[in-house]
Amino acid sequence: MNASEFRRRGKEMVDYMANYMEGIEGRQVYPDVEPGYLRPLIPAAAPQEPDTFEDIINDVEKIIMPGVTHWHSPYFFAYFPTASSYPAMLADMLCGAIGCIGFSWAASPACTELETVMMDWLGKMLELPKAFLNEKAGEGGGVIQGSASEATLVALLAARTKVIHRLQAASPELTQAAIMEKLVAYSSDQAHSSVERAGLIGGVKLKAIPSDGNFAMRASALQEALERDKAAGLIPFFMVATLGTTTCCSFDNLLEVGPIWLITDYRHWQIPLGRRFRSLKMWFVFRMYGVKGLQAYIRKHVQLSHEFESLVRQDPRFEICVEVILGLVCFRLKGSNKVNEALLQRINSAKKIHLVPCHLRDKFVLRFAICSRTVESAHVQRAWEHIKELAADVLRAERE
């Protein structure tokens, strides 16, 4: 493919992407495929001779799209929102064209420096203290990690290294192994499984702090665990506070647990040596939306979640399980876990909308997450009508 053909195919691909996004509402949100569906549809090995672009695009619709869960459909209410916008897609194209591997400043100065500035922009948008920022020779700053799991692991490894160095400086006879076996980290019992995985990879004990009635970690429970472990000769070194748990979007009480312990100083920035020019996406999105545009986007999702909450509360068959925070509503039919499992099974089998569950203590709960950039009140209303109809079927079947 030369530059001339790239221009032509690039325009065709942009048209395909725009048509996909514009028509996504008409696609079934969850696919009708079984595990292993794809392998029989494609050759067992790469072609010896090149395929045509037309053949590849045809296969996208014939082979790929039937197996796609459409995360950006306005009827996708599962998991959590994932970043997608036209400015971000344009930035991704430019990132691919530049194609740098930013493992050092010299490898691509703009890649390194733009990421530093964009993280400061984000920090200011969140109104973080200046200690979190890199500007003006600050001691803070950050990098874009590949995932939240990776970020948690990097922070844990950095904290582990820091405390080992500190203890060995004070007591040179201590070996790393002797210190490691006594290290203990903490998180809420509502923290994501990636936190537990970070502890396993990092080779340290990780203890879950019982959350309160709102599924948040509180200072009293954390303090109790710290004192108990110190008395047992363990070395507390790391605590993960969650702001928006995966299950129900609960927020650990930072104002309480922060003064006890909040690690902000780490300089082992990431696990991979290289990085893509990912900050271009932030730069494009921040500039083309503006802070006010991003705020309006978030507020719209919050408003839609409260609209759904209101609909649920008006139906005496249902209950809201926890305070609605941001764009997530946790709800269920009043009754057994079995009846709620049956409701979710009917919802996802119908494939008109897509939801996933969670467990809050011993309750099986349905999560309704406002995810899509294009979701509107009408989609929420239609989703609720659909849920009500299926709930009536489930309750009728239970009575029979």
mmCIF file of C-alpha atoms in Angstrom:
data_model
loop_
_atom_site.group_PDB
_atom_site.id
_atom_site.type_symbol
_atom_site.label_atom_id
_atom_site.label_comp_id
_atom_site.label_asym_id
_atom_site.label_seq_id
_atom_site.Cartn_x
_atom_site.Cartn_y
_atom_site.Cartn_z
ATOM 1 C CA MET A 1 0.000 0.000 0.000
ATOM 2 C CA ASN A 2 1.499 3.312 -1.086
ATOM 3 C CA ALA A 3 0.564 6.796 0.118
ATOM 4 C CA SER A 4 -1.975 7.295 -2.651
ATOM 5 C CA GLU A 5 -3.845 4.097 -1.827
ATOM 6 C CA PHE A 6 -3.563 4.852 1.885
ATOM 7 C CA ARG A 7 -5.336 8.182 1.325
ATOM 8 C CA ARG A 8 -8.146 6.411 -0.523
ATOM 9 C CA ARG A 9 -8.457 3.489 1.903
ATOM 10 C CA GLY A 10 -8.099 5.781 4.879
ATOM 11 C CA LYS A 11 -11.110 7.805 3.759
ATOM 12 C CA GLU A 12 -13.039 4.583 3.208
ATOM 13 C CA MET A 13 -12.125 3.393 6.707
ATOM 14 C CA VAL A 14 -13.201 6.679 8.278
ATOM 15 C CA ASP A 15 -16.515 6.353 6.428
ATOM 16 C CA TYR A 16 -16.861 2.771 7.680
ATOM 17 C CA MET A 17 -16.119 3.840 11.271
ATOM 18 C CA ALA A 18 -18.533 6.777 11.097
ATOM 19 C CA ASN A 19 -21.247 4.561 9.631
ATOM 20 C CA TYR A 20 -20.622 1.995 12.363
ATOM 21 C CA MET A 21 -20.958 4.596 15.106
ATOM 22 C CA GLU A 22 -24.031 6.190 13.532
ATOM 23 C CA GLY A 23 -25.723 2.840 12.997
ATOM 24 C CA ILE A 24 -24.634 1.088 16.181
ATOM 25 C CA GLU A 25 -28.076 1.471 17.759
ATOM 26 C CA GLY A 26 -29.469 -0.827 15.079
ATOM 27 C CA ARG A 27 -26.992 -3.604 15.817
ATOM 28 C CA GLN A 28 -27.793 -6.295 18.384
ATOM 29 C CA VAL A 29 -25.859 -5.214 21.455
ATOM 30 C CA TYR A 30 -24.645 -8.712 22.410
ATOM 31 C CA PRO A 31 -23.561 -11.314 19.824
ATOM 32 C CA ASP A 32 -25.182 -14.662 18.957
ATOM 33 C CA VAL A 33 -21.984 -16.699 18.929
ATOM 34 C CA GLU A 34 -20.482 -19.515 20.964
ATOM 35 C CA PRO A 35 -16.867 -19.832 22.151
ATOM 36 C CA GLY A 36 -14.647 -20.925 19.278
ATOM 37 C CA TYR A 37 -16.944 -19.509 16.572
ATOM 38 C CA LEU A 38 -14.194 -17.575 14.791
ATOM 39 C CA ARG A 39 -11.411 -20.090 14.133
ATOM 40 C CA PRO A 40 -13.332 -22.154 11.526
ATOM 41 C CA LEU A 41 -14.142 -18.945 9.626
ATOM 42 C CA ILE A 42 -10.566 -17.903 8.894
ATOM 43 C CA PRO A 43 -7.591 -19.746 7.391
ATOM 44 C CA ALA A 44 -5.335 -21.749 9.698
ATOM 45 C CA ALA A 45 -2.293 -19.686 8.631
ATOM 46 C CA ALA A 46 -1.531 -16.247 7.218
ATOM 47 C CA PRO A 47 -1.867 -15.909 3.422
ATOM 48 C CA GLN A 48 1.262 -16.309 1.321
ATOM 49 C CA GLU A 49 0.025 -13.683 -1.123
ATOM 50 C CA PRO A 50 -1.634 -10.403 -0.098
ATOM 51 C CA ASP A 51 -5.401 -10.146 0.252
ATOM 52 C CA THR A 52 -7.280 -7.134 -1.069
ATOM 53 C CA PHE A 53 -8.558 -4.375 1.151
ATOM 54 C CA GLU A 54 -12.089 -5.064 -0.117
ATOM 55 C CA ASP A 55 -11.852 -8.700 1.015
ATOM 56 C CA ILE A 56 -10.634 -7.668 4.445
ATOM 57 C CA ILE A 57 -13.435 -5.148 4.949
ATOM 58 C CA ASN A 58 -15.999 -7.687 3.795
ATOM 59 C CA ASP A 59 -14.619 -10.140 6.351
ATOM 60 C CA VAL A 60 -14.907 -7.506 9.081
ATOM 61 C CA GLU A 61 -18.681 -7.514 8.583
ATOM 62 C CA LYS A 62 -18.911 -11.249 7.911
ATOM 63 C CA ILE A 63 -16.529 -12.583 10.588
ATOM 64 C CA ILE A 64 -15.645 -9.906 13.146
ATOM 65 C CA MET A 65 -18.823 -7.901 13.690
ATOM 66 C CA PRO A 66 -21.003 -10.969 14.425
ATOM 67 C CA GLY A 67 -18.754 -11.626 17.427
ATOM 68 C CA VAL A 68 -18.524 -8.049 18.711
ATOM 69 C CA THR A 69 -20.161 -6.905 21.919
ATOM 70 C CA HIS A 70 -21.049 -3.322 21.052
ATOM 71 C CA TRP A 71 -19.751 -1.412 24.061
ATOM 72 C CA HIS A 72 -20.754 1.919 22.548
ATOM 73 C CA SER A 73 -24.343 0.974 21.817
ATOM 74 C CA PRO A 74 -26.862 3.111 23.704
ATOM 75 C CA TYR A 75 -28.330 -0.216 24.887
ATOM 76 C CA PHE A 76 -25.071 -1.342 26.495
ATOM 77 C CA PHE A 77 -25.476 -0.910 30.258
ATOM 78 C CA ALA A 78 -22.879 -3.447 31.435
ATOM 79 C CA TYR A 79 -19.520 -3.134 33.183
ATOM 80 C CA PHE A 80 -18.503 0.553 32.949
ATOM 81 C CA PRO A 81 -17.984 3.295 30.343
ATOM 82 C CA THR A 82 -14.967 2.980 28.080
ATOM 83 C CA ALA A 83 -13.391 5.959 26.386
ATOM 84 C CA SER A 84 -14.548 6.563 22.829
ATOM 85 C CA SER A 85 -14.976 9.793 20.936
ATOM 86 C CA TYR A 86 -14.277 11.053 17.455
ATOM 87 C CA PRO A 87 -11.370 13.264 18.629
ATOM 88 C CA ALA A 88 -9.805 10.235 20.353
ATOM 89 C CA MET A 89 -10.145 8.141 17.178
ATOM 90 C CA LEU A 90 -8.435 10.850 15.133
ATOM 91 C CA ALA A 91 -5.614 11.030 17.690
ATOM 92 C CA ASP A 92 -5.233 7.239 17.538
ATOM 93 C CA MET A 93 -4.730 7.508 13.791
ATOM 94 C CA LEU A 94 -1.986 10.104 14.263
ATOM 95 C CA CYS A 95 -0.399 8.004 17.017
ATOM 96 C CA GLY A 96 -0.203 5.081 14.603
ATOM 97 C CA ALA A 97 1.315 7.269 11.905
ATOM 98 C CA ILE A 98 4.040 8.688 14.156
ATOM 99 C CA GLY A 99 4.670 5.204 15.522
ATOM 100 C CA CYS A 100 7.286 6.146 18.099
ATOM 101 C CA ILE A 101 8.354 3.972 21.035
ATOM 102 C CA GLY A 102 8.828 6.467 23.822
ATOM 103 C CA PHE A 103 11.179 4.577 26.133
ATOM 104 C CA SER A 104 13.189 7.741 26.879
ATOM 105 C CA TRP A 105 13.049 11.486 26.302
ATOM 106 C CA ALA A 106 15.528 11.210 23.428
ATOM 107 C CA ALA A 107 13.475 8.453 21.775
ATOM 108 C CA SER A 108 10.748 11.037 21.178
ATOM 109 C CA PRO A 109 10.823 14.258 23.196
ATOM 110 C CA ALA A 110 7.263 15.282 22.299
ATOM 111 C CA CYS A 111 5.923 11.875 23.398
ATOM 112 C CA THR A 112 7.564 12.192 26.819
ATOM 113 C CA GLU A 113 6.793 15.850 27.410
ATOM 114 C CA LEU A 114 3.186 15.906 26.166
ATOM 115 C CA GLU A 115 2.326 13.006 28.479
ATOM 116 C CA THR A 116 3.830 14.883 31.420
ATOM 117 C CA VAL A 117 1.806 17.999 30.626
ATOM 118 C CA MET A 118 -1.411 16.076 29.966
ATOM 119 C CA MET A 119 -1.176 14.346 33.338
ATOM 120 C CA ASP A 120 -0.821 17.779 34.927
ATOM 121 C CA TRP A 121 -3.870 18.993 32.983
ATOM 122 C CA LEU A 122 -5.815 16.002 34.314
ATOM 123 C CA GLY A 123 -4.573 16.597 37.840
ATOM 124 C CA LYS A 124 -5.764 20.203 37.691
ATOM 125 C CA MET A 125 -9.133 19.168 36.280
ATOM 126 C CA LEU A 126 -9.503 16.877 39.309
ATOM 127 C CA GLU A 127 -8.281 19.682 41.594
ATOM 128 C CA LEU A 128 -5.534 17.501 43.021
ATOM 129 C CA PRO A 129 -3.046 19.146 45.420
ATOM 130 C CA LYS A 130 0.032 20.643 43.762
ATOM 131 C CA ALA A 131 2.143 17.839 45.238
ATOM 132 C CA PHE A 132 0.572 15.544 42.653
ATOM 133 C CA LEU A 133 1.716 17.708 39.732
ATOM 134 C CA ASN A 134 4.984 17.702 37.810
ATOM 135 C CA GLU A 135 5.075 21.331 36.666
ATOM 136 C CA LYS A 136 7.636 23.787 38.019
ATOM 137 C CA ALA A 137 9.954 21.023 39.245
ATOM 138 C CA GLY A 138 7.196 19.475 41.310
ATOM 139 C CA GLU A 139 7.691 16.100 42.958
ATOM 140 C CA GLY A 140 4.476 14.644 41.582
ATOM 141 C CA GLY A 141 3.400 13.807 38.062
ATOM 142 C CA GLY A 142 2.425 10.560 36.454
ATOM 143 C CA VAL A 143 2.239 8.465 33.321
ATOM 144 C CA ILE A 144 -0.573 6.793 31.408
ATOM 145 C CA GLN A 145 -0.668 3.134 32.388
ATOM 146 C CA GLY A 146 -1.965 0.391 30.134
ATOM 147 C CA SER A 147 -4.726 -0.480 32.605
ATOM 148 C CA ALA A 148 -5.888 0.124 36.166
ATOM 149 C CA SER A 149 -4.443 -3.288 37.071
ATOM 150 C CA GLU A 150 -1.040 -2.207 35.818
ATOM 151 C CA ALA A 151 -1.261 1.067 37.725
ATOM 152 C CA THR A 152 -2.036 -0.725 40.994
ATOM 153 C CA LEU A 153 0.863 -3.137 40.534
ATOM 154 C CA VAL A 154 3.323 -0.332 39.695
ATOM 155 C CA ALA A 155 2.314 1.627 42.797
ATOM 156 C CA LEU A 156 2.630 -1.473 45.007
ATOM 157 C CA LEU A 157 6.056 -2.388 43.621
ATOM 158 C CA ALA A 158 7.270 1.180 44.061
ATOM 159 C CA ALA A 159 6.047 1.310 47.659
ATOM 160 C CA ARG A 160 7.621 -2.086 48.347
ATOM 161 C CA THR A 161 10.977 -0.934 46.963
ATOM 162 C CA LYS A 162 10.850 2.293 48.939
ATOM 163 C CA VAL A 163 10.154 0.633 52.294
ATOM 164 C CA ILE A 164 12.804 -2.057 51.730
ATOM 165 C CA HIS A 165 15.434 0.599 50.982
ATOM 166 C CA ARG A 166 14.403 2.614 54.020
ATOM 167 C CA LEU A 167 14.542 -0.345 56.404
ATOM 168 C CA GLN A 168 17.853 -1.609 55.027
ATOM 169 C CA ALA A 169 19.353 1.868 55.363
ATOM 170 C CA ALA A 170 18.405 1.847 59.041
ATOM 171 C CA SER A 171 19.331 -1.812 59.617
ATOM 172 C CA PRO A 172 21.852 -3.041 57.004
ATOM 173 C CA GLU A 173 21.753 -6.590 58.364
ATOM 174 C CA LEU A 174 18.132 -7.028 57.200
ATOM 175 C CA THR A 175 17.787 -9.025 54.002
ATOM 176 C CA GLN A 176 15.145 -8.307 51.388
ATOM 177 C CA ALA A 177 13.596 -11.715 52.022
ATOM 178 C CA ALA A 178 13.322 -11.046 55.765
ATOM 179 C CA ILE A 179 11.552 -7.764 55.108
ATOM 180 C CA MET A 180 9.290 -9.144 52.374
ATOM 181 C CA GLU A 181 7.831 -11.869 54.564
ATOM 182 C CA LYS A 182 6.621 -9.227 57.018
ATOM 183 C CA LEU A 183 5.218 -6.690 54.552
ATOM 184 C CA VAL A 184 1.437 -6.277 54.532
ATOM 185 C CA ALA A 185 -0.800 -4.184 52.285
ATOM 186 C CA TYR A 186 -4.458 -3.207 52.679
ATOM 187 C CA SER A 187 -7.531 -2.513 50.590
ATOM 188 C CA SER A 188 -11.285 -2.467 51.057
ATOM 189 C CA ASP A 189 -13.145 -5.751 50.785
ATOM 190 C CA GLN A 190 -14.882 -4.085 47.826
ATOM 191 C CA ALA A 191 -11.639 -3.380 45.929
ATOM 192 C CA HIS A 192 -11.206 -4.776 42.428
ATOM 193 C CA SER A 193 -9.622 -8.207 42.012
ATOM 194 C CA SER A 194 -6.645 -6.526 40.334
ATOM 195 C CA VAL A 195 -5.580 -5.274 43.773
ATOM 196 C CA GLU A 196 -5.421 -8.831 45.088
ATOM 197 C CA ARG A 197 -3.545 -9.851 41.944
ATOM 198 C CA ALA A 198 -1.005 -7.057 42.511
ATOM 199 C CA GLY A 199 -0.335 -8.447 45.983
ATOM 200 C CA LEU A 200 0.191 -11.943 44.584
ATOM 201 C CA ILE A 201 2.563 -10.727 41.867
ATOM 202 C CA GLY A 202 4.359 -8.477 44.350
ATOM 203 C CA GLY A 203 4.820 -11.360 46.777
ATOM 204 C CA VAL A 204 3.276 -9.568 49.763
ATOM 205 C CA LYS A 205 0.360 -10.167 52.101
ATOM 206 C CA LEU A 206 -2.784 -8.247 51.216
ATOM 207 C CA LYS A 207 -5.562 -7.858 53.764
ATOM 208 C CA ALA A 208 -9.138 -6.823 53.017
ATOM 209 C CA ILE A 209 -10.566 -4.173 55.352
ATOM 210 C CA PRO A 210 -14.292 -4.712 56.046
ATOM 211 C CA SER A 211 -16.361 -1.958 54.444
ATOM 212 C CA ASP A 212 -19.205 -0.104 56.151
ATOM 213 C CA GLY A 213 -22.920 -0.144 55.324
ATOM 214 C CA ASN A 214 -22.242 1.989 52.244
ATOM 215 C CA PHE A 215 -19.497 -0.406 51.090
ATOM 216 C CA ALA A 216 -16.756 2.127 51.855
ATOM 217 C CA MET A 217 -13.517 1.673 53.800
ATOM 218 C CA ARG A 218 -13.457 3.761 56.966
ATOM 219 C CA ALA A 219 -10.601 4.925 59.182
ATOM 220 C CA SER A 220 -11.648 2.971 62.264
ATOM 221 C CA ALA A 221 -11.500 -0.415 60.524
ATOM 222 C CA LEU A 222 -8.192 0.433 58.832
ATOM 223 C CA GLN A 223 -6.653 1.689 62.077
ATOM 224 C CA GLU A 224 -7.700 -1.460 63.894
ATOM 225 C CA ALA A 225 -6.026 -3.656 61.272
ATOM 226 C CA LEU A 226 -2.844 -1.548 61.319
ATOM 227 C CA GLU A 227 -2.500 -1.747 65.086
ATOM 228 C CA ARG A 228 -3.197 -5.475 65.155
ATOM 229 C CA ASP A 229 -0.615 -6.212 62.448
ATOM 230 C CA LYS A 230 2.058 -3.974 63.952
ATOM 231 C CA ALA A 231 1.592 -5.761 67.281
ATOM 232 C CA ALA A 232 2.104 -9.065 65.440
ATOM 233 C CA GLY A 233 5.442 -7.831 64.053
ATOM 234 C CA LEU A 234 4.233 -7.168 60.519
ATOM 235 C CA ILE A 235 5.223 -4.118 58.492
ATOM 236 C CA PRO A 236 2.294 -2.191 56.956
ATOM 237 C CA PHE A 237 3.569 -0.505 53.812
ATOM 238 C CA PHE A 238 0.789 0.075 51.287
ATOM 239 C CA MET A 239 -2.911 0.920 51.213
ATOM 240 C CA VAL A 240 -5.187 1.097 48.185
ATOM 241 C CA ALA A 241 -8.171 3.439 48.450
ATOM 242 C CA THR A 242 -10.858 2.907 45.812
ATOM 243 C CA LEU A 243 -12.795 5.855 44.411
ATOM 244 C CA GLY A 244 -15.661 4.135 42.612
ATOM 245 C CA THR A 245 -15.664 0.389 43.249
ATOM 246 C CA THR A 246 -16.457 -1.912 40.340
ATOM 247 C CA THR A 247 -19.414 -3.490 42.113
ATOM 248 C CA CYS A 248 -21.413 -0.445 43.200
ATOM 249 C CA CYS A 249 -19.224 2.657 42.632
ATOM 250 C CA SER A 250 -18.726 3.220 46.369
ATOM 251 C CA PHE A 251 -16.002 5.655 47.442
ATOM 252 C CA ASP A 252 -13.610 4.862 50.262
ATOM 253 C CA ASN A 253 -13.522 7.763 52.712
ATOM 254 C CA LEU A 254 -10.302 9.510 51.671
ATOM 255 C CA LEU A 255 -10.714 12.304 54.213
ATOM 256 C CA GLU A 256 -10.509 9.647 56.923
ATOM 257 C CA VAL A 257 -8.041 7.086 55.584
ATOM 258 C CA GLY A 258 -5.793 9.595 53.791
ATOM 259 C CA PRO A 259 -4.311 11.195 56.920
ATOM 260 C CA ILE A 260 -3.598 7.711 58.287
ATOM 261 C CA TRP A 261 -1.790 6.680 55.161
ATOM 262 C CA LEU A 262 -1.655 7.855 51.591
ATOM 263 C CA ILE A 263 1.339 7.004 49.448
ATOM 264 C CA THR A 264 2.046 9.554 46.723
ATOM 265 C CA ASP A 265 5.800 9.301 46.256
ATOM 266 C CA TYR A 266 6.888 6.805 43.640
ATOM 267 C CA ARG A 267 9.237 7.123 40.717
ATOM 268 C CA HIS A 268 9.236 3.677 39.106
ATOM 269 C CA TRP A 269 6.771 4.896 36.551
ATOM 270 C CA GLN A 270 5.719 1.799 34.655
ATOM 271 C CA ILE A 271 6.406 -1.860 33.889
ATOM 272 C CA PRO A 272 7.054 -1.655 30.095
ATOM 273 C CA LEU A 273 10.150 0.150 28.905
ATOM 274 C CA GLY A 274 8.434 1.652 25.864
ATOM 275 C CA ARG A 275 5.163 3.477 25.476
ATOM 276 C CA ARG A 276 2.923 4.605 22.658
ATOM 277 C CA PHE A 277 2.115 8.267 22.043
ATOM 278 C CA ARG A 278 -1.106 7.850 24.049
ATOM 279 C CA SER A 279 -1.135 11.397 25.377
ATOM 280 C CA LEU A 280 -2.193 12.577 21.904
ATOM 281 C CA LYS A 281 -5.659 11.202 22.682
ATOM 282 C CA MET A 282 -5.854 13.259 25.878
ATOM 283 C CA TRP A 283 -4.595 16.354 24.067
ATOM 284 C CA PHE A 284 -7.168 16.036 21.285
ATOM 285 C CA VAL A 285 -10.063 15.226 23.617
ATOM 286 C CA PHE A 286 -9.276 17.885 26.232
ATOM 287 C CA ARG A 287 -8.944 20.557 23.559
ATOM 288 C CA MET A 288 -11.928 19.572 21.391
ATOM 289 C CA TYR A 289 -14.313 19.061 24.327
ATOM 290 C CA GLY A 290 -12.906 21.585 26.779
ATOM 291 C CA VAL A 291 -13.313 21.137 30.520
ATOM 292 C CA LYS A 292 -16.893 22.406 30.360
ATOM 293 C CA GLY A 293 -17.747 19.909 27.620
ATOM 294 C CA LEU A 294 -16.338 17.022 29.649
ATOM 295 C CA GLN A 295 -18.210 18.206 32.726
ATOM 296 C CA ALA A 296 -21.458 18.363 30.747
ATOM 297 C CA TYR A 297 -20.839 14.827 29.438
ATOM 298 C CA ILE A 298 -20.338 13.438 32.954
ATOM 299 C CA ARG A 299 -23.322 15.343 34.351
ATOM 300 C CA LYS A 300 -25.535 13.951 31.614
ATOM 301 C CA HIS A 301 -24.590 10.394 32.580
ATOM 302 C CA VAL A 302 -25.231 11.176 36.245
ATOM 303 C CA GLN A 303 -28.639 12.652 35.383
ATOM 304 C CA LEU A 304 -29.589 9.583 33.335
ATOM 305 C CA SER A 305 -28.606 7.250 36.163
ATOM 306 C CA HIS A 306 -30.865 9.151 38.562
ATOM 307 C CA GLU A 307 -33.644 9.026 35.981
ATOM 308 C CA PHE A 308 -33.344 5.241 35.940
ATOM 309 C CA GLU A 309 -33.192 5.188 39.737
ATOM 310 C CA SER A 310 -36.476 7.130 39.845
ATOM 311 C CA LEU A 311 -38.133 4.629 37.506
ATOM 312 C CA VAL A 312 -37.013 1.727 39.687
ATOM 313 C CA ARG A 313 -38.242 3.363 42.878
ATOM 314 C CA GLN A 314 -41.693 3.858 41.345
ATOM 315 C CA ASP A 315 -42.129 0.096 40.915
ATOM 316 C CA PRO A 316 -42.858 -1.652 44.249
ATOM 317 C CA ARG A 317 -41.498 -4.943 42.904
ATOM 318 C CA PHE A 318 -37.947 -3.559 42.806
ATOM 319 C CA GLU A 319 -35.456 -2.085 45.255
ATOM 320 C CA ILE A 320 -32.392 0.127 44.990
ATOM 321 C CA CYS A 321 -29.522 -1.637 46.762
ATOM 322 C CA VAL A 322 -27.063 1.166 47.448
ATOM 323 C CA GLU A 323 -26.775 4.927 47.010
ATOM 324 C CA VAL A 324 -26.594 5.859 43.332
ATOM 325 C CA ILE A 325 -23.211 7.418 42.598
ATOM 326 C CA LEU A 326 -22.155 8.811 39.232
ATOM 327 C CA GLY A 327 -23.595 6.705 36.396
ATOM 328 C CA LEU A 328 -24.276 3.363 38.108
ATOM 329 C CA VAL A 329 -27.542 2.048 39.558
ATOM 330 C CA CYS A 330 -27.544 -1.195 41.559
ATOM 331 C CA PHE A 331 -31.059 -2.651 41.725
ATOM 332 C CA ARG A 332 -32.917 -5.934 42.062
ATOM 333 C CA LEU A 333 -36.311 -7.512 42.369
ATOM 334 C CA LYS A 334 -37.416 -7.813 45.966
ATOM 335 C CA GLY A 335 -37.045 -11.479 46.760
ATOM 336 C CA SER A 336 -34.525 -14.262 46.368
ATOM 337 C CA ASN A 337 -31.228 -14.301 44.528
ATOM 338 C CA LYS A 338 -32.698 -17.032 42.338
ATOM 339 C CA VAL A 339 -35.420 -14.771 40.957
ATOM 340 C CA ASN A 340 -32.886 -12.054 40.177
ATOM 341 C CA GLU A 341 -30.588 -14.528 38.475
ATOM 342 C CA ALA A 342 -33.553 -15.606 36.359
ATOM 343 C CA LEU A 343 -34.313 -11.978 35.471
ATOM 344 C CA LEU A 344 -30.750 -11.284 34.367
ATOM 345 C CA GLN A 345 -30.701 -14.473 32.334
ATOM 346 C CA ARG A 346 -33.837 -13.371 30.470
ATOM 347 C CA ILE A 347 -32.464 -9.860 29.915
ATOM 348 C CA ASN A 348 -29.213 -11.044 28.389
ATOM 349 C CA SER A 349 -30.844 -13.856 26.417
ATOM 350 C CA ALA A 350 -33.183 -11.355 24.763
ATOM 351 C CA LYS A 351 -30.111 -9.307 23.731
ATOM 352 C CA LYS A 352 -32.031 -6.040 23.455
ATOM 353 C CA ILE A 353 -29.936 -4.563 26.263
ATOM 354 C CA HIS A 354 -26.884 -5.872 28.072
ATOM 355 C CA LEU A 355 -26.341 -5.910 31.854
ATOM 356 C CA VAL A 356 -23.956 -7.676 34.233
ATOM 357 C CA PRO A 357 -24.464 -8.501 37.925
ATOM 358 C CA CYS A 358 -22.536 -8.070 41.135
ATOM 359 C CA HIS A 359 -22.766 -9.425 44.657
ATOM 360 C CA LEU A 360 -23.256 -6.987 47.536
ATOM 361 C CA ARG A 361 -22.672 -9.069 50.645
ATOM 362 C CA ASP A 362 -25.057 -11.994 50.121
ATOM 363 C CA LYS A 363 -27.318 -10.302 47.560
ATOM 364 C CA PHE A 364 -27.272 -10.955 43.812
ATOM 365 C CA VAL A 365 -27.662 -7.497 42.283
ATOM 366 C CA LEU A 366 -28.194 -6.158 38.760
ATOM 367 C CA ARG A 367 -25.985 -3.258 37.665
ATOM 368 C CA PHE A 368 -27.339 -0.610 35.270
ATOM 369 C CA ALA A 369 -24.383 1.466 34.100
ATOM 370 C CA ILE A 370 -24.774 4.486 31.838
ATOM 371 C CA CYS A 371 -21.983 3.820 29.341
ATOM 372 C CA SER A 372 -22.514 5.013 25.789
ATOM 373 C CA ARG A 373 -21.580 8.442 24.513
ATOM 374 C CA THR A 374 -24.868 8.493 22.569
ATOM 375 C CA VAL A 375 -27.255 7.205 25.249
ATOM 376 C CA GLU A 376 -30.320 9.389 25.804
ATOM 377 C CA SER A 377 -33.352 9.403 28.083
ATOM 378 C CA ALA A 378 -35.363 7.504 25.457
ATOM 379 C CA HIS A 379 -32.905 4.594 25.600
ATOM 380 C CA VAL A 380 -33.114 4.470 29.387
ATOM 381 C CA GLN A 381 -36.903 4.533 29.227
ATOM 382 C CA ARG A 382 -37.019 1.731 26.652
ATOM 383 C CA ALA A 383 -34.560 -0.339 28.669
ATOM 384 C CA TRP A 384 -36.724 0.032 31.784
ATOM 385 C CA GLU A 385 -39.894 -0.972 29.934
ATOM 386 C CA HIS A 386 -38.073 -4.046 28.649
ATOM 387 C CA ILE A 387 -36.833 -4.939 32.146
ATOM 388 C CA LYS A 388 -40.345 -4.538 33.579
ATOM 389 C CA GLU A 389 -41.833 -6.846 30.955
ATOM 390 C CA LEU A 390 -39.238 -9.532 31.613
ATOM 391 C CA ALA A 391 -39.649 -9.113 35.370
ATOM 392 C CA ALA A 392 -43.380 -9.779 34.996
ATOM 393 C CA ASP A 393 -42.565 -12.979 33.070
ATOM 394 C CA VAL A 394 -40.118 -14.114 35.753
ATOM 395 C CA LEU A 395 -42.519 -13.448 38.606
ATOM 396 C CA ARG A 396 -45.345 -15.187 36.733
ATOM 397 C CA ALA A 397 -43.168 -18.244 36.163
ATOM 398 C CA GLU A 398 -42.197 -18.295 39.826
ATOM 399 C CA ARG A 399 -45.865 -18.348 40.898
ATOM 400 C CA GLU A 400 -46.736 -21.192 38.521
#
